[in-house]
């Protein structure tokens, strides 16, 4: 039935890719795994410790708090950015020069490097020369991100919303543009309200882009590092110290290679797990829809 | 339920239209009577869909008025016009079940659930969707989706008219036929005005009692399928309807004989000669359908000799490609009729010859 000559030589073509991935991902990851099960003193002195570092890390109260803080942060920004992004996408003009102009304006924050974002906001929030810090102070609110944990938190959330809502907005905008005009026409003929149009036409058609958007935003926000590091340095106290910063302090500041390796593996697995659960849940939801008897 | 009148209606998609060619709809008047089954037939880009969208209110005409029962509705949005429209590609609300889809137009105006149930089950019954009411609309096949789209129009008992914009494009041929019959059945049962846009003459003539043929933004003829066939009102109708289309010849009269170019045509009535001779236009044509050309193997009274270029045998009939002097003609001969080779003799029966001045038919009142 199959007269084709099977030629497997093409497999060699993936060799360069494999090599590259080995150096960029597989070998470093294996190195981390290697560190995580040893106590390293110096280049020649190391002891095998088994799962000890993992137990220590999981039982470290400081890290548990950081983990909770991290989840709180990711959920907060997602809860703000997703609805806000959809809202912005709905309001963006659909044609003409206004569409291009708004598109560029909305995209602008996405083009700014992470640490620059931190610096911009650091200056922006200063009480003496920063527009926001100065204004709030003039309005009578004693705003200070270096002493008030609430101010620091709120500022980091607002900064992230400013930086990343455009991503959701752009994804949704492209999703909205792909809805054929006939759907809107049919909805008008059916006398649907604006809410019904959103609920039954726009939102269902946005599901796919929103899955991508939420996954990306979750991973991004869960790994947030440069912006709070530049803006608050993790303070005041530990109130804005997120997981990646704890990890950096441990691995680079204290040179605790074993514990930080164990910690990064746990970190990695949490992200993987959450993404997998989320993705599977969404896909199952759609599968149910495919079942004629459902 | 309403009579839909279009009064000096014209539409252009441009802000500042400049001349006829910029108009998608050229100024026209038209009346769709309550309860009729109409087809709007024409080639792609002739303005059919534009006209439909103007009637439903999705588009506002540049000039002129749309009247429902004598009332101007130009300013009313589609929501307030009580018009249902079915589009070329099926539109269903993916996340809803078939039942909810059909109920949607009713619920949007706050109909009681009891009434909704009643209407939906009635319409589902007619469209043979009863067994599918609990399914998610997303998983239906294209034709089922299109039935749901139609159902959303039928379920409303307040509609003045249902407009169909080439609704069977995505449907398989056998189902097409079935759905078309279904539509006809629905029309007879509910007596709603239906306007059906299509570019397929067969579809138009099986569905509609009366067909409006559109060409370059104008309705060039409005009549029954039979009228369109026997007395095309415009040369375009002659070309577009029938297969093959009508034969047209530029004519003039010289020495009491009808000529096309330098070729003498088969003898014709004095009245026709007189009319052609009196015409001031230089665009004078006669038209005759291939079906009505008399073909004979032997010369006869008033017939002229033609060359036979090709005979195409299509089973129950043959299509002859003839050459009259320099002019190509098509003739259709039923099975069992003469199928001449090489040479033939043709006549134009007076009754079936139409005179066209500037592309429009000039009536000659035959006795």
XYZ file of C-alpha atoms in Angstrom:
661
model
C 0.000 0.000 0.000
C 2.922 2.282 0.609
C 5.368 2.204 -2.267
C 7.389 5.142 -1.068
C 11.008 4.477 -0.326
C 11.423 5.278 3.301
C 14.315 7.616 3.704
C 15.186 8.435 7.268
C 18.183 10.592 6.505
C 16.135 13.728 7.112
C 16.386 13.020 10.810
C 19.985 14.203 10.672
C 18.680 17.656 9.893
C 17.413 18.104 13.442
C 20.905 17.484 14.793
C 21.962 21.173 14.861
C 18.750 22.025 16.683
C 19.333 19.259 19.221
C 22.866 20.475 19.778
C 21.700 24.027 20.301
C 18.915 23.028 22.669
C 21.349 20.846 24.618
C 23.585 23.806 25.311
C 20.797 26.280 25.913
C 18.442 24.133 27.962
C 19.134 20.472 28.563
C 22.702 20.684 29.898
C 22.034 23.698 32.185
C 18.896 22.022 33.497
C 20.781 18.812 34.200
C 23.487 20.820 35.948
C 20.828 22.284 38.187
C 19.456 18.814 38.891
C 23.000 17.721 39.711
C 23.505 20.616 42.144
C 20.181 20.060 43.810
C 21.177 16.677 45.187
C 24.618 17.696 46.452
C 26.193 19.959 49.038
C 28.898 21.855 47.193
C 31.730 23.438 49.200
C 34.198 24.167 46.454
C 35.233 22.769 43.101
C 36.605 19.588 44.664
C 34.542 19.109 47.791
C 30.933 17.970 47.511
C 28.652 15.550 49.261
C 25.609 13.706 47.986
C 22.596 14.809 49.994
C 19.649 13.156 48.211
C 16.340 14.967 48.744
C 17.511 16.928 51.759
C 17.638 20.326 49.984
C 14.146 19.833 48.642
C 12.811 19.162 52.143
C 14.622 22.174 53.533
C 13.280 24.437 50.826
C 9.713 23.240 51.083
C 9.774 23.769 54.853
C 11.385 27.205 54.765
C 8.743 29.626 56.125
C 10.274 32.609 54.291
C 9.950 30.846 50.984
C 6.428 29.667 51.729
C 5.423 33.257 52.312
C 7.186 34.324 49.132
C 5.326 31.624 47.224
C 1.971 32.801 48.559
C 2.920 36.387 47.790
C 3.835 35.300 44.288
C 0.480 33.608 43.721
C -1.329 36.617 45.148
C 0.560 38.867 42.769
C -0.049 36.715 39.665
C -3.743 36.332 40.411
C -4.136 40.055 41.096
C -2.523 41.154 37.859
C -4.422 38.525 35.847
C -7.707 39.590 37.422
C -7.035 43.183 36.404
C -5.246 42.751 33.085
C -7.590 40.269 31.402
C -10.860 42.217 31.783
C -9.065 45.510 31.204
C -7.341 44.160 28.085
C -10.649 42.906 26.678
C -12.232 46.260 27.445
C -9.485 48.205 25.713
C -9.627 45.911 22.694
C -13.381 46.493 22.425
C -12.899 50.258 22.526
C -10.048 50.419 20.026
C -11.054 51.928 16.666
C -11.407 49.373 13.909
C -10.325 51.254 10.807
C -8.742 54.403 9.498
C -5.681 56.242 10.720
C -7.081 56.256 14.271
C -6.761 52.472 14.349
C -3.054 52.602 13.486
C -2.397 55.460 15.881
C -4.112 53.751 18.803
C -2.411 50.476 17.962
C 1.013 52.124 18.214
C 0.140 53.936 21.444
C -1.140 50.738 23.024
C 1.897 48.740 21.938
C 4.418 51.246 23.267
C 4.750 49.893 26.840
C 5.466 46.410 25.465
C 8.584 47.675 23.733
C 10.276 48.899 26.912
C 12.843 46.565 28.524
C 11.979 45.223 31.984
C 14.640 47.021 33.979
C 13.926 50.276 32.135
C 10.300 49.916 33.172
C 11.507 49.632 36.753
C 13.658 52.741 36.404
C 10.880 54.743 34.756
C 8.528 53.928 37.596
C 11.214 54.522 40.193
C 11.508 58.082 38.977
C 7.775 58.425 38.357
C 6.963 57.569 41.970
C 9.574 59.767 43.626
C 8.105 62.339 45.933
C 10.423 65.165 44.894
C 10.650 64.943 41.083
C 8.308 62.084 40.089
C 4.998 63.117 38.549
C 2.944 60.510 40.375
C 4.759 60.710 43.706
C 4.705 64.473 43.729
C 1.037 64.711 42.663
C -0.137 62.241 45.281
C 1.759 64.066 47.911
C 0.337 67.408 46.817
C -3.115 65.863 46.999
C -2.441 65.083 50.626
C -1.698 61.381 50.449
C 1.587 60.477 52.103
C 2.742 58.200 49.359
C 6.007 56.379 49.939
C 6.980 53.073 48.401
C 10.079 52.716 50.498
C 8.201 52.704 53.795
C 4.631 51.604 53.044
C 4.158 47.978 51.931
C 0.687 48.836 50.606
C 2.069 51.648 48.437
C 4.858 49.410 47.190
C 2.490 46.580 46.341
C -0.045 48.790 44.644
C 2.663 50.487 42.620
C 4.112 47.194 41.399
C 0.654 45.945 40.425
C -0.119 49.184 38.573
C 3.261 49.050 36.887
C 2.664 45.496 35.707
C -0.831 46.387 34.518
C 0.600 49.332 32.599
C 3.365 47.210 31.106
C 1.409 44.082 30.155
C -2.279 44.883 29.661
C -1.385 45.942 26.096
C -0.434 42.338 25.355
C -3.906 41.101 26.278
C -5.456 44.047 24.455
C -3.514 43.291 21.267
C -4.349 39.592 21.358
C -8.026 40.371 21.899
C -7.990 43.061 19.231
C -6.715 40.585 16.661
C -9.300 38.070 17.867
C -12.087 40.606 17.500
C -10.950 41.651 14.039
C -11.272 38.064 12.846
C -14.994 37.868 13.624
C -16.854 38.076 10.299
C -19.113 41.103 9.863
C -22.064 38.771 9.248
C -22.118 37.823 12.944
C -22.675 41.410 13.965
C -25.247 41.873 11.229
C -27.107 38.740 12.278
C -27.040 39.892 15.887
C -28.560 43.224 14.914
C -31.259 41.449 12.933
C -31.877 39.240 15.995
C -32.172 42.420 18.067
C -29.383 41.376 20.411
C -28.248 43.834 23.072
C -24.632 44.998 23.242
C -24.141 42.728 26.239
C -25.560 39.731 24.352
C -23.274 40.464 21.416
C -20.315 40.472 23.791
C -21.437 37.429 25.714
C -22.486 35.213 22.783
C -20.358 36.368 19.873
C -17.254 38.211 20.976
C -16.306 36.352 24.133
C -16.674 32.846 22.637
C -14.566 33.907 19.650
C -11.905 35.263 22.024
C -11.506 32.027 23.985
C -8.480 30.854 22.045
C -6.519 34.088 22.225
C -7.419 34.468 25.891
C -6.013 31.018 26.705
C -2.727 32.085 25.138
C -2.875 35.467 26.848
C -3.591 34.074 30.304
C -0.859 31.437 30.013
C 1.714 33.973 28.880
C 0.728 36.460 31.541
C 0.731 33.859 34.270
C 4.224 32.666 33.392
C 5.528 36.203 32.988
C 4.085 37.497 36.223
C 5.059 34.411 38.166
C 8.676 34.934 37.138
C 8.674 38.719 37.600
C 12.106 39.937 38.623
C 13.656 43.043 37.134
C 10.846 45.561 37.697
C 10.323 45.110 41.469
C 14.055 44.634 41.920
C 14.740 48.021 40.378
C 11.712 49.739 41.876
C 11.640 48.541 45.475
C 14.512 46.101 45.805
C 12.021 43.716 47.412
C 11.130 46.050 50.232
C 9.982 47.548 52.412
C 10.966 44.597 54.530
C 10.235 41.579 52.418
C 6.833 42.791 51.300
C 7.628 42.817 47.584
C 10.232 40.069 47.507
C 8.996 37.613 44.904
C 10.268 34.110 44.264
C 12.770 34.945 41.577
C 14.386 37.541 43.796
C 14.654 35.149 46.732
C 16.243 32.688 44.361
C 18.764 35.171 43.022
C 19.750 36.251 46.510
C 20.285 32.658 47.537
C 22.135 31.509 44.411
C 24.267 34.517 43.610
C 24.356 36.484 46.851
C 24.970 33.583 49.178
C 26.367 31.038 46.727
C 24.096 28.354 48.192
C 24.167 26.248 45.043
C 22.473 23.126 46.427
C 19.441 24.754 48.049
C 18.937 27.250 45.250
C 19.097 24.450 42.651
C 16.449 22.509 44.550
C 14.440 25.690 44.873
C 14.588 26.500 41.158
C 13.440 22.992 40.274
C 10.453 23.361 42.580
C 9.786 26.792 41.060
C 9.953 25.347 37.547
C 7.634 22.466 38.422
C 5.046 24.794 39.960
C 4.852 26.873 36.771
C 4.682 23.752 34.652
C 1.957 22.276 36.838
C -0.218 25.386 36.901
C 0.057 25.838 33.131
C -0.735 22.204 32.523
C -3.753 22.218 34.810
C -5.073 25.421 33.252
C -4.535 24.265 29.698
C -6.054 20.833 30.314
C -9.064 22.366 32.014
C -9.744 24.688 29.071
C -9.233 21.948 26.525
C -11.604 19.685 28.437
C -14.177 22.402 28.480
C -14.016 22.566 24.697
C -14.091 18.800 24.386
C -17.336 18.712 26.326
C -18.725 21.063 23.750
C -17.788 18.615 21.049
C -19.787 15.855 22.597
C -23.151 15.847 20.828
C -24.940 14.437 23.872
C -23.474 16.941 26.278
C -46.343 41.682 7.351
C -45.806 44.540 5.040
C -45.529 45.780 1.540
C -42.020 46.990 0.864
C -41.642 49.925 -1.481
C -38.381 51.331 -2.766
C -38.800 54.898 -3.954
C -36.165 56.543 -6.188
C -33.627 54.545 -4.282
C -29.922 54.881 -5.057
C -26.850 53.927 -3.173
C -23.150 54.547 -3.526
C -20.380 53.367 -1.229
C -18.417 56.491 -2.091
C -18.776 59.767 -0.241
C -19.007 61.804 -3.401
C -20.226 59.584 -6.233
C -19.390 60.841 -9.660
C -21.546 59.441 -12.428
C -23.468 56.198 -12.792
C -20.477 53.915 -12.477
C -19.970 54.945 -8.840
C -23.400 53.709 -7.804
C -23.918 50.197 -6.464
C -27.653 50.809 -6.824
C -28.775 53.162 -9.559
C -31.924 55.103 -9.033
C -34.841 52.700 -9.036
C -38.406 52.192 -7.912
C -39.738 48.853 -6.891
C -42.547 47.276 -4.898
C -42.446 43.930 -3.111
C -45.989 42.918 -2.292
C -46.964 41.366 1.002
C -46.778 37.565 0.983
C -44.886 37.129 -2.268
C -41.997 34.787 -2.905
C -39.464 36.818 -4.801
C -36.021 36.182 -6.149
C -33.401 38.788 -6.820
C -31.251 37.382 -9.572
C -28.071 38.750 -11.043
C -24.346 38.226 -11.493
C -21.828 38.887 -8.728
C -21.349 42.557 -8.012
C -24.609 43.745 -9.552
C -25.828 45.173 -6.244
C -28.121 42.380 -5.025
C -26.655 42.167 -1.541
C -26.479 45.941 -1.285
C -30.165 46.169 -2.063
C -30.946 43.498 0.514
C -28.922 45.253 3.200
C -30.738 48.477 2.433
C -34.097 46.781 2.870
C -33.067 45.230 6.173
C -31.545 48.471 7.408
C -27.929 47.321 7.703
C -27.125 49.995 5.126
C -28.606 53.426 4.782
C -29.281 54.398 1.155
C -27.527 57.479 -0.233
C -30.738 58.689 -1.805
C -34.406 57.771 -1.928
C -36.680 56.040 0.530
C -37.529 52.590 1.793
C -41.160 52.296 2.794
C -42.862 49.564 4.796
C -46.623 49.777 4.297
C -46.229 53.340 3.123
C -44.142 54.443 6.054
C -40.610 55.678 5.507
C -38.208 53.518 7.534
C -34.886 54.932 6.303
C -33.857 56.052 9.769
C -34.897 52.853 11.540
C -32.101 50.435 12.457
C -32.616 46.741 11.607
C -33.636 46.030 15.207
C -36.763 48.116 14.726
C -37.687 47.040 11.231
C -38.975 43.566 12.003
C -36.997 42.066 9.213
C -35.214 38.758 9.304
C -32.175 38.130 7.174
C -30.277 34.940 6.459
C -26.715 35.347 5.277
C -24.609 33.514 2.753
C -22.539 31.800 5.426
C -24.386 30.348 8.386
C -24.253 32.402 11.553
C -24.907 30.500 14.753
C -24.118 31.368 18.336
C -21.477 28.724 19.025
C -21.818 28.417 22.752
C -25.593 28.052 22.703
C -27.631 24.956 22.013
C -29.815 24.779 18.934
C -32.812 25.517 21.143
C -31.214 28.612 22.636
C -30.166 29.767 19.183
C -33.722 29.572 17.932
C -35.028 31.187 21.094
C -32.492 34.026 20.967
C -34.447 36.520 18.794
C -37.533 35.966 20.949
C -35.781 36.251 24.282
C -34.098 39.469 23.143
C -37.471 41.149 23.140
C -38.589 39.565 26.385
C -40.994 36.945 25.073
C -42.380 34.634 27.774
C -40.610 31.262 28.025
C -43.876 29.487 27.374
C -44.364 31.283 24.061
C -40.691 30.728 23.221
C -41.110 26.999 23.725
C -44.182 26.953 21.533
C -42.573 28.869 18.656
C -39.243 27.056 18.807
C -40.826 23.626 18.733
C -43.037 24.648 15.822
C -40.129 25.983 13.785
C -37.840 23.104 14.743
C -40.542 20.783 13.527
C -40.794 22.476 10.147
C -37.016 22.533 9.704
C -36.585 18.968 10.965
C -34.376 20.120 13.800
C -36.515 18.687 16.606
C -34.067 15.917 17.397
C -31.129 18.306 17.642
C -32.472 20.950 19.991
C -30.159 19.995 22.838
C -26.979 19.950 20.753
C -24.436 22.735 20.863
C -24.750 24.752 17.679
C -20.982 24.688 17.231
C -20.980 20.995 16.351
C -23.615 21.072 13.652
C -22.826 20.509 9.984
C -22.925 23.476 7.606
C -26.435 22.739 6.382
C -27.772 22.214 9.895
C -26.222 25.515 10.890
C -27.869 27.207 7.950
C -31.196 25.692 8.980
C -30.671 27.178 12.436
C -29.922 30.566 10.829
C -33.156 30.345 8.857
C -34.993 29.164 11.930
C -33.999 32.304 13.816
C -35.786 34.293 11.128
C -38.855 32.061 11.043
C -39.315 31.867 14.776
C -40.356 35.496 15.001
C -44.034 36.001 14.368
C -43.661 39.727 13.873
C -41.444 39.755 10.786
C -42.466 41.809 7.782
C -40.233 39.836 5.476
C -37.413 37.359 5.437
C -34.441 38.162 3.255
C -32.147 35.420 2.060
C -28.693 36.343 0.806
C -27.584 33.338 -1.245
C -28.331 31.079 1.715
C -27.585 27.781 0.012
C -24.044 28.547 -1.158
C -22.420 26.258 1.400
C -24.930 23.436 1.072
C -24.469 20.155 -0.815
C -26.437 19.859 -4.071
C -29.030 17.294 -2.905
C -29.605 19.145 0.342
C -29.876 22.367 -1.602
C -32.846 21.008 -3.422
C -34.398 19.779 -0.185
C -33.905 23.061 1.647
C -35.255 25.029 -1.278
C -38.419 22.958 -1.174
C -38.541 23.454 2.549
C -38.392 27.214 2.062
C -41.167 27.074 -0.485
C -43.211 24.984 1.948
C -42.576 27.470 4.740
C -43.580 30.298 2.471
C -46.871 28.625 1.674
C -47.499 27.778 5.303
C -46.698 31.124 6.922
C -47.370 33.489 4.029
C -44.397 35.701 4.840
C -42.857 37.889 2.155
C -39.579 36.317 1.145
C -36.852 37.849 -0.958
C -34.240 35.437 -2.092
C -30.965 36.654 -3.543
C -29.130 34.325 -5.874
C -26.995 34.238 -8.991
C -28.409 30.861 -9.992
C -31.345 31.089 -12.409
C -32.531 27.584 -11.553
C -32.602 28.399 -7.858
C -34.463 31.608 -8.569
C -37.101 30.049 -10.778
C -37.791 27.082 -8.504
C -38.203 29.282 -5.447
C -39.849 32.434 -6.651
C -43.185 33.409 -8.127
C -41.604 36.527 -9.510
C -37.970 37.265 -10.258
C -36.276 40.629 -10.309
C -33.208 40.505 -12.527
C -30.525 42.961 -11.524
C -27.815 44.255 -13.768
C -25.333 47.031 -13.003
C -27.249 48.308 -10.013
C -30.682 48.296 -11.573
C -33.624 45.956 -11.749
C -33.864 45.452 -15.506
C -36.863 43.157 -15.423
C -39.372 41.968 -12.868
C -41.543 39.094 -13.931
C -42.439 35.453 -13.680
C -39.817 32.908 -14.747
C -41.858 32.331 -17.890
C -41.914 36.020 -18.807
C -38.182 36.275 -18.278
C -37.714 33.389 -20.625
C -40.199 34.245 -23.318
C -39.993 38.030 -23.296
C -36.713 39.179 -21.781
C -37.085 42.871 -21.061
C -33.419 43.624 -21.509
C -30.632 42.074 -23.536
C -28.899 41.141 -20.279
C -31.891 39.060 -19.199
C -31.693 37.320 -22.568
C -28.025 36.461 -22.084
C -28.287 35.591 -18.396
C -31.405 33.449 -18.394
C -31.539 30.283 -20.417
C -28.754 28.028 -21.487
C -27.376 28.856 -23.943
C -28.445 32.504 -23.757
C -30.470 34.399 -26.309
C -29.104 35.206 -29.776
C -28.834 38.913 -30.473
C -28.100 40.504 -33.848
C -27.518 44.168 -34.651
C -29.971 45.011 -37.371
C -30.856 47.611 -39.938
C -33.278 47.742 -42.835
C -32.177 48.122 -46.412
C -34.404 47.745 -49.532
C -37.237 46.300 -47.464
C -35.072 43.530 -46.016
C -33.634 43.119 -42.560
C -29.857 42.981 -42.496
C -27.281 42.348 -39.848
C -24.056 43.776 -41.148
C -24.079 42.647 -44.761
C -26.019 39.464 -44.090
C -29.675 39.250 -44.963
C -31.777 37.776 -42.176
C -34.707 35.378 -42.508
C -37.883 37.106 -43.601
C -39.677 39.044 -40.945
C -42.960 40.782 -40.445
C -43.633 44.153 -42.007
C -44.249 45.597 -38.570
C -40.764 44.672 -37.422
C -39.254 46.124 -40.588
C -41.193 49.299 -40.066
C -40.160 49.618 -36.432
C -36.496 49.017 -37.191
C -36.585 51.453 -40.115
C -38.071 54.147 -37.881
C -35.556 53.719 -35.101
C -33.234 56.630 -34.508
C -30.890 54.795 -32.156
C -27.834 53.063 -33.576
C -28.165 50.311 -30.989
C -30.959 48.241 -32.508
C -30.971 44.502 -32.029
C -33.287 41.639 -32.555
C -33.178 38.719 -30.173
C -34.378 35.163 -30.484
C -33.943 32.271 -28.083
C -32.078 29.204 -29.383
C -35.189 27.176 -28.529
C -37.331 29.154 -30.956
C -35.159 29.148 -34.078
C -36.726 26.899 -36.729
C -34.083 24.609 -38.129
C -34.675 22.676 -41.304
C -32.530 20.544 -43.590
C -34.173 21.897 -46.715
C -34.766 25.434 -47.901
C -38.279 26.728 -47.251
C -40.343 29.898 -47.360
C -38.299 32.796 -46.043
C -35.571 30.732 -44.479
C -31.871 31.441 -45.011
C -28.928 29.153 -45.362
C -26.448 28.810 -42.490
C -23.255 26.828 -41.901
C -23.317 24.282 -39.120
C -20.081 24.580 -37.150
C -20.791 22.128 -34.383
C -23.484 19.853 -33.025
C -23.455 19.173 -29.318
C -25.620 16.212 -28.401
C -26.877 16.565 -24.840
C -29.176 13.557 -24.786
C -32.687 14.881 -24.883
C -31.684 17.797 -27.076
C -28.821 19.099 -29.185
C -27.194 22.490 -29.301
C -26.245 23.611 -32.808
C -23.533 26.186 -33.344
C -24.507 27.942 -36.549
C -22.946 30.647 -38.638
C -25.150 33.099 -40.468
C -22.812 35.025 -42.730
C -20.342 36.407 -40.187
C -22.645 35.988 -37.159
C -22.565 33.016 -34.792
C -25.941 31.708 -33.595
C -27.017 28.950 -31.266
C -30.064 26.816 -31.863
C -31.569 24.123 -29.737
C -33.143 21.098 -31.397
C -35.147 18.568 -29.400
C -34.364 14.900 -29.694
C -35.920 13.450 -32.849
C -35.808 16.812 -34.625
C -33.591 17.428 -37.632
C -29.898 17.455 -36.860
C -28.406 18.789 -40.063
C -24.738 18.611 -40.907
C -22.732 21.174 -42.765
C -25.651 23.275 -44.041
C -29.018 24.097 -42.584
C -31.898 26.472 -43.223
C -33.297 28.577 -40.443
C -36.316 30.760 -39.913
C -37.249 33.178 -37.147
C -40.881 32.703 -36.098
C -42.392 36.158 -35.818
C -43.878 35.513 -32.393
C -40.496 34.835 -30.785
C -38.465 37.649 -32.246
C -37.918 40.520 -29.842
C -36.830 44.000 -30.802
C -34.306 45.708 -28.507
C -33.505 49.371 -28.739
C -30.679 50.556 -26.486
C -30.783 47.146 -24.831
C -34.396 47.437 -23.699
C -37.179 45.456 -25.290
C -39.658 47.336 -27.431
C -43.111 45.777 -27.311
C -44.589 45.022 -30.695
C -48.049 43.871 -29.612
C -48.480 40.678 -31.559
C -52.005 39.805 -32.451
